Structures are given as C-alpha cells and as structure tokens.
XYZ file of C-alpha atoms in Angstrom:
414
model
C 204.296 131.858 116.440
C 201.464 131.249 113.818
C 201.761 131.612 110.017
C 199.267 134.345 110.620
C 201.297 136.666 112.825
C 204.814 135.782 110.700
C 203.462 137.381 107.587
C 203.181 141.293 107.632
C 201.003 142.424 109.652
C 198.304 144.522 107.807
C 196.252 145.608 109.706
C 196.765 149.548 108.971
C 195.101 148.669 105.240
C 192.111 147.109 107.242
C 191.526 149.615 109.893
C 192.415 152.639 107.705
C 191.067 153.882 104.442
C 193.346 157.046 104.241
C 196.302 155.144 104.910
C 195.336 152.276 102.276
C 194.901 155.332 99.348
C 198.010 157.278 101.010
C 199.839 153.759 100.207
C 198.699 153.224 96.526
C 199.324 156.553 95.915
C 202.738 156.587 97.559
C 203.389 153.025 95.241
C 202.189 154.600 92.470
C 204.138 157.422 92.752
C 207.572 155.114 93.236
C 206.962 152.896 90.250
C 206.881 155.798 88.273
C 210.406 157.744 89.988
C 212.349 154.766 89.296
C 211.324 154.467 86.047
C 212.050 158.196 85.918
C 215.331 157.151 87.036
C 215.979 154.900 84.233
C 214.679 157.443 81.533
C 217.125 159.969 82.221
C 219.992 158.005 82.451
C 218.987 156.280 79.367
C 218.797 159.997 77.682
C 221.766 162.010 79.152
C 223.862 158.710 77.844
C 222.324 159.162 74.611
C 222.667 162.758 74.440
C 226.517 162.799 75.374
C 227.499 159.069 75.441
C 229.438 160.087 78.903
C 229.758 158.934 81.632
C 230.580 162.256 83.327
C 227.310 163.639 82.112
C 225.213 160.386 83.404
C 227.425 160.761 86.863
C 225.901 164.497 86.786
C 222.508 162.693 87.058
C 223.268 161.860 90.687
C 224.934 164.959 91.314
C 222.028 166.917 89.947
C 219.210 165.145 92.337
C 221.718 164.856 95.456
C 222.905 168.440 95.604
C 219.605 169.753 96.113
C 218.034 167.220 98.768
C 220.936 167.573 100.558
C 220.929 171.557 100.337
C 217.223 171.830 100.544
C 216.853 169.336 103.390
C 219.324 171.362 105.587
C 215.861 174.027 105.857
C 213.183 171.777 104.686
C 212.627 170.201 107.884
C 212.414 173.842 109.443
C 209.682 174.750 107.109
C 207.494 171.450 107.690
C 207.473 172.459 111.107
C 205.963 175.501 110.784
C 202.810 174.894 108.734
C 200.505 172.069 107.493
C 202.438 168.803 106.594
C 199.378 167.926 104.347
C 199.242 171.074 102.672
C 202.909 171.296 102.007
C 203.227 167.733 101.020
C 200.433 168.467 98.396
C 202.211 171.518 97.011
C 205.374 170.110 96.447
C 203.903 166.994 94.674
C 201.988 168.989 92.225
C 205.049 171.151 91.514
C 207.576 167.803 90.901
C 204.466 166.422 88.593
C 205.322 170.055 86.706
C 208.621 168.794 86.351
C 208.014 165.608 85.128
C 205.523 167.096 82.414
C 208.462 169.743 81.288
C 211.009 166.463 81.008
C 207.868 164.759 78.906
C 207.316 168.050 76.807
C 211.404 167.862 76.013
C 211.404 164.429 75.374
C 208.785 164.207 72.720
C 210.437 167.895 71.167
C 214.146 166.747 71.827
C 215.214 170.388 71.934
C 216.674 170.668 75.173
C 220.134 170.949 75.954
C 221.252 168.275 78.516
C 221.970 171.202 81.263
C 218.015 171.785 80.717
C 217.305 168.199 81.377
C 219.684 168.002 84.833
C 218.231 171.425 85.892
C 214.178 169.378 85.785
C 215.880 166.910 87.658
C 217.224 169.285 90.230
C 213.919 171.236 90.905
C 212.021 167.743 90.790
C 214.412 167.150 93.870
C 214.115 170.332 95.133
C 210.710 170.036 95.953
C 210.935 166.234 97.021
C 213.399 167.247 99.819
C 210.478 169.032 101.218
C 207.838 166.614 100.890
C 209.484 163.892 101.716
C 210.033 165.353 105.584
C 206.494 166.483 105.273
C 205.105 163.224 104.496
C 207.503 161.413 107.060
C 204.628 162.962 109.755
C 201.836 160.867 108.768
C 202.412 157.194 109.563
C 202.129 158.054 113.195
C 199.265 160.797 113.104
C 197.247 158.452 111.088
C 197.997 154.796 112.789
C 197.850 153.955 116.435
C 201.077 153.234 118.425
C 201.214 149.637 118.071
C 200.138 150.199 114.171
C 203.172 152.470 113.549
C 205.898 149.556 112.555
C 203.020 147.560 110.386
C 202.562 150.778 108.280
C 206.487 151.384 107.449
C 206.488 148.031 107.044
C 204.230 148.399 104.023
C 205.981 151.629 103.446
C 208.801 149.569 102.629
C 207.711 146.457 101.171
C 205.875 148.693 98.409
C 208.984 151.174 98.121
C 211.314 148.015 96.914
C 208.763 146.106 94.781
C 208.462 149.612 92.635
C 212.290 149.234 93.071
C 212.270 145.918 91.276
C 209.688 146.702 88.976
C 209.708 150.245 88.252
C 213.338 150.483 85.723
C 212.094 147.178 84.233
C 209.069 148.753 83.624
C 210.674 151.950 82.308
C 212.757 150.118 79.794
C 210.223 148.492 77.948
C 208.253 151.825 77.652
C 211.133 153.473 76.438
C 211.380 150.785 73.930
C 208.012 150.807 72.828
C 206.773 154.393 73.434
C 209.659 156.360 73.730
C 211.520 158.659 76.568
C 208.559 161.576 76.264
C 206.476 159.034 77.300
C 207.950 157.506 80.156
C 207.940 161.082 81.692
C 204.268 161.516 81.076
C 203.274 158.652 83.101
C 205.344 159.627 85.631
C 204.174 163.030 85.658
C 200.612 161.179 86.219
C 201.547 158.971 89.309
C 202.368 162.148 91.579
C 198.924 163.224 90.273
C 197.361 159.468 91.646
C 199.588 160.253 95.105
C 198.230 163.971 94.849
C 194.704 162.320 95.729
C 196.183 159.586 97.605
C 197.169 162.563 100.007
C 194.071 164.709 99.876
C 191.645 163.227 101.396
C 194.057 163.650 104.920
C 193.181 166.313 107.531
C 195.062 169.322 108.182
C 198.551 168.168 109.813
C 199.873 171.129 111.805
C 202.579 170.256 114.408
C 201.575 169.659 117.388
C 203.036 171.616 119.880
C 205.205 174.293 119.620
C 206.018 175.293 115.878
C 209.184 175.544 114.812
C 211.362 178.843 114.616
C 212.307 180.890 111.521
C 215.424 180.401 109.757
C 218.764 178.740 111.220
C 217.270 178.647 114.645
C 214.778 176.277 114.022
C 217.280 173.998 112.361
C 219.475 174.346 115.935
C 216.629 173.326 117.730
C 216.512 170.068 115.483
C 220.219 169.292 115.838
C 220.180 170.070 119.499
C 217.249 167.588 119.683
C 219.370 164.823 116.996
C 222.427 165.313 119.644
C 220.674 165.237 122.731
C 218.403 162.346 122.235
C 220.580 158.879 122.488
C 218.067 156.683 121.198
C 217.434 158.744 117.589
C 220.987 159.815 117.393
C 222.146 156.021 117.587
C 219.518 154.891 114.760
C 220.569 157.588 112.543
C 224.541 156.292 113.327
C 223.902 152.860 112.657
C 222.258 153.452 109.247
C 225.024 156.070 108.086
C 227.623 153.094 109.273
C 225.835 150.337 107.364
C 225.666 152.821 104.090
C 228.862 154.549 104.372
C 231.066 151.555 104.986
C 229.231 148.584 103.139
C 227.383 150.333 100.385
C 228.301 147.106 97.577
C 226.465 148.955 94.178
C 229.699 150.802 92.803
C 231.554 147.784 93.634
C 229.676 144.948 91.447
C 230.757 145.659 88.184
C 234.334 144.707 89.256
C 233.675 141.732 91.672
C 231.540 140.699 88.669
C 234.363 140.448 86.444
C 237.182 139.487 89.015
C 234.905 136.409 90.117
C 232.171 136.172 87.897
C 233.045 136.406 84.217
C 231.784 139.959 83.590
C 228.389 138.402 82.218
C 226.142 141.595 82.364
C 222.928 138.570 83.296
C 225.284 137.839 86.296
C 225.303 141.621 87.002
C 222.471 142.351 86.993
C 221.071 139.408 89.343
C 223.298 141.039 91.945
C 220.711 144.027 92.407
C 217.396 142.020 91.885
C 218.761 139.780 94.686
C 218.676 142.376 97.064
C 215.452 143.594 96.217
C 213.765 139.824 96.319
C 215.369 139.783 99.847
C 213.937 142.924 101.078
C 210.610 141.810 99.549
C 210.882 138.231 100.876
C 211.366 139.677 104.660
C 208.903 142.672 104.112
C 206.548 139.991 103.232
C 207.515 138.054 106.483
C 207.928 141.021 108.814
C 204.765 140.088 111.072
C 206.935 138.801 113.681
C 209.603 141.689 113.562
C 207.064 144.901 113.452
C 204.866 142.853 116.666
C 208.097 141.894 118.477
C 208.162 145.354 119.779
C 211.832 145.564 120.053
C 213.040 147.857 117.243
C 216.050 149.099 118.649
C 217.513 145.604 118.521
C 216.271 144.294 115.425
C 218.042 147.325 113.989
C 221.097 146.738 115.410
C 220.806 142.944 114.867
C 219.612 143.389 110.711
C 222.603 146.170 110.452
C 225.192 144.021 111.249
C 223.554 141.114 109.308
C 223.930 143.294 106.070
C 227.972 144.183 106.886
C 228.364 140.485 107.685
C 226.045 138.834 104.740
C 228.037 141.604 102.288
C 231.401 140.866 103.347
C 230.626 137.166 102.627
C 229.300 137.845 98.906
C 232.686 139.524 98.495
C 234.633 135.751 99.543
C 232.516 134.268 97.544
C 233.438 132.006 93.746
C 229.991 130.451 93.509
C 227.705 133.437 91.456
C 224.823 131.063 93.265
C 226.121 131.447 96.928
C 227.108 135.725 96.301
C 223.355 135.601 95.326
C 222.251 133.962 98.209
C 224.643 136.340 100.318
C 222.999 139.846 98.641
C 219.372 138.144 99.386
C 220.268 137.990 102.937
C 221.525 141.557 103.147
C 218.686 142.649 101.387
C 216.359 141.126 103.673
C 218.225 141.918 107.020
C 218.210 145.994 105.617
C 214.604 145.747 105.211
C 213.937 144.870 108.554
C 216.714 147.699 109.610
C 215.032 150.287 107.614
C 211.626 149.318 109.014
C 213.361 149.413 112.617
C 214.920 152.775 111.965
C 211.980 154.417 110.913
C 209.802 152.857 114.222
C 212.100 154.290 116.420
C 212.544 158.069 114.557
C 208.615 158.056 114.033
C 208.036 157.357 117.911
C 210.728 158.908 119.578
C 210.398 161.930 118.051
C 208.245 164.650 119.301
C 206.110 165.560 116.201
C 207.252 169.308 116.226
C 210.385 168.170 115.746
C 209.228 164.750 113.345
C 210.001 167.214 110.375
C 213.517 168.712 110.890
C 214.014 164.866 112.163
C 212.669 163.247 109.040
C 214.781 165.749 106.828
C 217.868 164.997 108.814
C 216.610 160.998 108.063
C 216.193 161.304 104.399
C 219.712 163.247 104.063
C 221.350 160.420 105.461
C 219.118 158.018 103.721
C 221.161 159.859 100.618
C 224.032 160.968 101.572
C 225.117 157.796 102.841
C 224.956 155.337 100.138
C 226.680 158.208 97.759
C 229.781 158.278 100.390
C 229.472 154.255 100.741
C 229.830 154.171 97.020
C 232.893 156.403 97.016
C 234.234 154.906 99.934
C 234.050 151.103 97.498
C 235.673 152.862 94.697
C 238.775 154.608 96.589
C 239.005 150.984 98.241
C 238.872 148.422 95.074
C 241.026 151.041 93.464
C 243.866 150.585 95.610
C 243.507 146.805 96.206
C 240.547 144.803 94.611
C 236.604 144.950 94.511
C 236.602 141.518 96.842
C 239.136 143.708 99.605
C 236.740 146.468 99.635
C 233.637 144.880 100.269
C 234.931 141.975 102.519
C 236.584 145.495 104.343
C 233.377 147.597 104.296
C 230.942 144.404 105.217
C 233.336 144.053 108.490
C 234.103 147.686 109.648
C 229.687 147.654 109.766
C 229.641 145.027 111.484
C 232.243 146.594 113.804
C 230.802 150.236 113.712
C 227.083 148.846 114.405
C 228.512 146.558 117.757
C 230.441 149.719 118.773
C 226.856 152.006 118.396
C 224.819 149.434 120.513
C 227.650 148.443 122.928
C 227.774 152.758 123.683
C 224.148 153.249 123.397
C 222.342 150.894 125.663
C 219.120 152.745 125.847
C 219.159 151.686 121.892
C 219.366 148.145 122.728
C 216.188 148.426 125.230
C 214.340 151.001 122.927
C 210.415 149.891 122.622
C 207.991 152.263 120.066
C 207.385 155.018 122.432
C 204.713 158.003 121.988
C 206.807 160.766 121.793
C 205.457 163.799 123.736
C 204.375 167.183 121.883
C 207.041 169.557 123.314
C 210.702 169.366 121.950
C-alpha cells in the first residue's frame, strides 16, 4: 500500500466545506473544554485544598450526562439535530461566561462553581447525541470512517494540548480568563455548526417520553452488530482503564518522579495521534468490526504489559501502543454505530454511545483502585489489561456478524 493511502485519508476536508468548518469548530471547541478541565480543578483545589471537593468535579459533570443522556437521545430524535445542537452550545458558552464572571469576582462559593459545571454538562449530554448525526448526513458512505477519523485525531491533539495550554494561561492571565476563552470557542463551533441544513430524522420520529427511549434499547438489544461495539468498548474501559492506577505503579516501579508521571498520559495521547495520523489504511480497509476487536484487545494486552514493566522507557513504549490501538478502536466503534444505525434511532444510539464513552472509564477507574488496593497497582493493571483481552475474544468469538461487519447504510425505519 502507498505512503499516500497509509496516512489519513482526508478527503472529507477536500470534498466538504461544512465538514472542514464543523471540524475547526469542533477542535476549537475541545482545546478550550480541556483547558476548562484544568481550570476548575486548579480552582476547587485552591478553594478547599481537597481532594473530596476536586473528586466532586467528576461527580458534578458525570451525574448529569449520565442522567440527561438517559432522555437526550429521545429528544434529538424528535426535532432538528442542527437546531438543537446550536441551542445547547450557546447555552454551555453561558456557562462558561458565568465560571469567567466568578473567576475574575472570586465570590462564588465552590457549590456555585460545581453547579456551572453541571449545567455546562447538562446541555452537552444533549448536543453531543445531536451532533453524533452529522458525520454520516454530511459525508458519503465510504467518507464516513475518514471523517471520525479526523474526529478523533483532532479530539486527542486538543487532549494533549488543551491542559498544557490552560496552565500557562492560568499562570499568566489568571482562572477568569481561561473561562473566557473557553466561553469563546463554543461561540467559533456555534458558526462552525451554522452554516449546516436543517437535520430532522429521517424517518419516523421518535416517541414522547420513556417510550421513545424503549424503542432505542429495544433497537441497542436487538441489533448484534451495535450491541457488540458498544460491549467491547465498555470491556476495554471498565476492565483496563490504567489513569487512577499511575500514580502508584509510578512510585512502586518508577521512583514517584511527577516528570515520569506525567509522560505516562502524553504517551497515550502521542500514540493515538501517531495512528490517527496513519489511519489511511484502517478507515479504507473497510473492515471495522475487526479492527475494533483487533485494536481492543491490543490496548488490554499493550496495558497489561506496561504494568510488568521496570524500564520507565519500555512502560512508555507500552502506553504509546495502547494509545494508538484505542484510536483505531474508537474510530472503528464509531463507523460501525454511525452506519448501522438507522438515523431515527442515530440519536438515542449516540446518547447510549457517549454514556458509555463516560461511564466506563469512571467504573474502569474504580475497578483499578478496589484492585491495587487489595494487592498492588502492577496486579491490577496486568489483571484488567488481561480480563480485556479476554472479554473482547469472548464478544467477537459470540458475535460473528461483528467480525464480518463492513460500513453499511443503515435504512430510515427503526
């Protein structure tokens, strides 16, 4: 295969203006979350200097998408994705301007600052399904991987860059700040987003209340091929989620140098970058279902090897590998939920997607800390990197039609 057709294939930037602003508005929009991210951990810590209150942090954005994405999905359904997607961005650029307004006046009561964060959530568990419509009503079929491919490769550069980024400007300018620019990226993905059509659901639209979330579970149950992605990426987050683990394998192996530490997450980033940059030949291969499966149980396996590991050069190479093999899982996942499912179901699906794209990694991280608690950081993750890599061959051993599954066009009735 040529150089050309290794490297990621982007061809939806060419062929597409309103994908190529949704993108740098999207990009824009993630630099300026994660440095979010940053900024309020940074203040709640300085605020209480607790660790309780900075663990409420999570708690305070998790709660919500989880609680709001049980009906958000139901309510994308029902209208225009567009219009609700633009709603819901203006209102969590409100929020970020109230956290800039408290951080320049300092007046606010930490409670105050974790209830912004909550309603910033809020309303991103609804546009989050809402935008998870318009890869594949913008992009043709064989388009669909190259444009979550891009999706993704953008989402963990911001992740690299974005709580650098927000350190420094909390440094030099201040917390207040660091809200006000984010406030202005969901204003630069605002018009990013605009300039789409109307995005009703095609097909039937979806019914009120708890019976149009039925209808999406029914569907989630029902359909072999969704069901299994959706499985394999709560296995490889639930069982091998490494984050609340490398502060101890740091200083059982390591030395406890807070450089080493912080290599561990950069690592994984470069390798998600590295293989988003090199995804040409996965998002053309046209086999999704088995990439998945295949990057998946490369991440359990690469993870339980970091945890054997006494070199802090080899762990590093280790988390680069997982890192790049979850890329090209994530990128595989999303194919196959985009294109399998009908799109008057793609929001209830999406919301069910991004809950589990949350949930997980919270359990996972639990899960790691119950584990090294009663044995050793090195037990848990070698344990969590191989129960993946057994969950994930038990998934595609049950679930054939996931081995075989191509991009499909999904049809417009659920």
């Amino acid at each position: 295969m040529s150089l050309t057709r290794t490297l990621i294939d982007i061809r939806p930037l060419r062929t597409s203006p309103v994908f190529r602003r949704l993108l740098i508005g999207r990009t824009v929009s993630v630099l300026g979350s994660f440095m979010t991210m940053v900024t309020v951990m940074y203040q709640v810590w300085d605020m209480t200097r607790s660790t309780v209150w900075t663990g409420g942090v999570g708690l305070a954005s998790a709660v919500p998408l989880v609680v709001v994405g049980l009906f958000a999905g139901s309510w994308v359904d029902r209208g225009d994705r567009r219009r609700i997607f633009l709603f819901n961005t203006v209102a969590q650029a409100v929020c970020s301007l109230l956290l800039a307004v408290q951080g320049f006046t300092g007046h606010v009561p930490v409670l105050g600052v974790l209830a912004l964060i909550a309603a910033q959530s809020g309303f991103g568990a609804v546009g989050g399904p809402a935008s998870g419509v318009f890869i594949p009503r913008l992009l043709p079929k064989d388009q669909v991987a190259a444009g979550l491919a891009l999706n993704t490769m953008s989402f963990t550069t911001m992740m690299l860059v974005g709580p650098a980024f927000g350190g420094l400007l909390i440094g030099w300018a201040g917390i207040g700040a660091c809200y006000l620019v984010d406030a202005l990226t969901f204003l630069i993905a605002f018009y990013g987003a605009f300039g789409l059509p109307a995005l009703p659901p095609e097909g039937e639209p979806s019914r009120a209340g708890l019976h149009g979330i039925l209808d999406g579970l029914r569907f989630l149950a029902g359909h072999r091929v969704v069901r299994g992605a959706l499985l394999t990426d709560l296995a490889a987050t639930v069982l091998a989620m490494p984050v609340s683990l490398f502060p101890l394998i740091n200083s059982e192996r390591f030395g406890g140098s807070p450089r080493t530490l912080g290599l561990f997450l950069s690592a994984i980033s470069v390798g998600g970058i590295t293989a988003s940059a090199f995804s040409g030949a996965v998002t053309r291969l046209g086999r999704p279902g088995l990439v998945m499966l295949l990057g998946a149980s490369t991440w359990g396996a690469a993870l339980a090897a970091f945890g054997l590991m006494t070199n802090p050069w080899a762990g590093l190479g280790c988390l680069a590998l997982a890192g790049g093999a979850d890329a090209c899982s994530v990128v595989s996942r999303s194919t196959i939920v985009q294109t399998h499912t009908p799109d008057a179901l793609l929001g209830r699906v999406s919301a069910a997607e991004q809950i589990v794209g949350q949930a997980g990694p919270n359990l996972g991280n639990l899960r790691g800390g119950l584990v090294a608690g009663a044995s050793s950081g090195a037990t848990a993750m070698v344990s969590g990197g191989l129960l993946c890599v057994l969950a994930i061959l038990t998934v595609g051993a049950s679930t054939p039609e996931l081995r075989a599954a191509e991009p499909a066009t999904p049809t417009v009735e659920p």
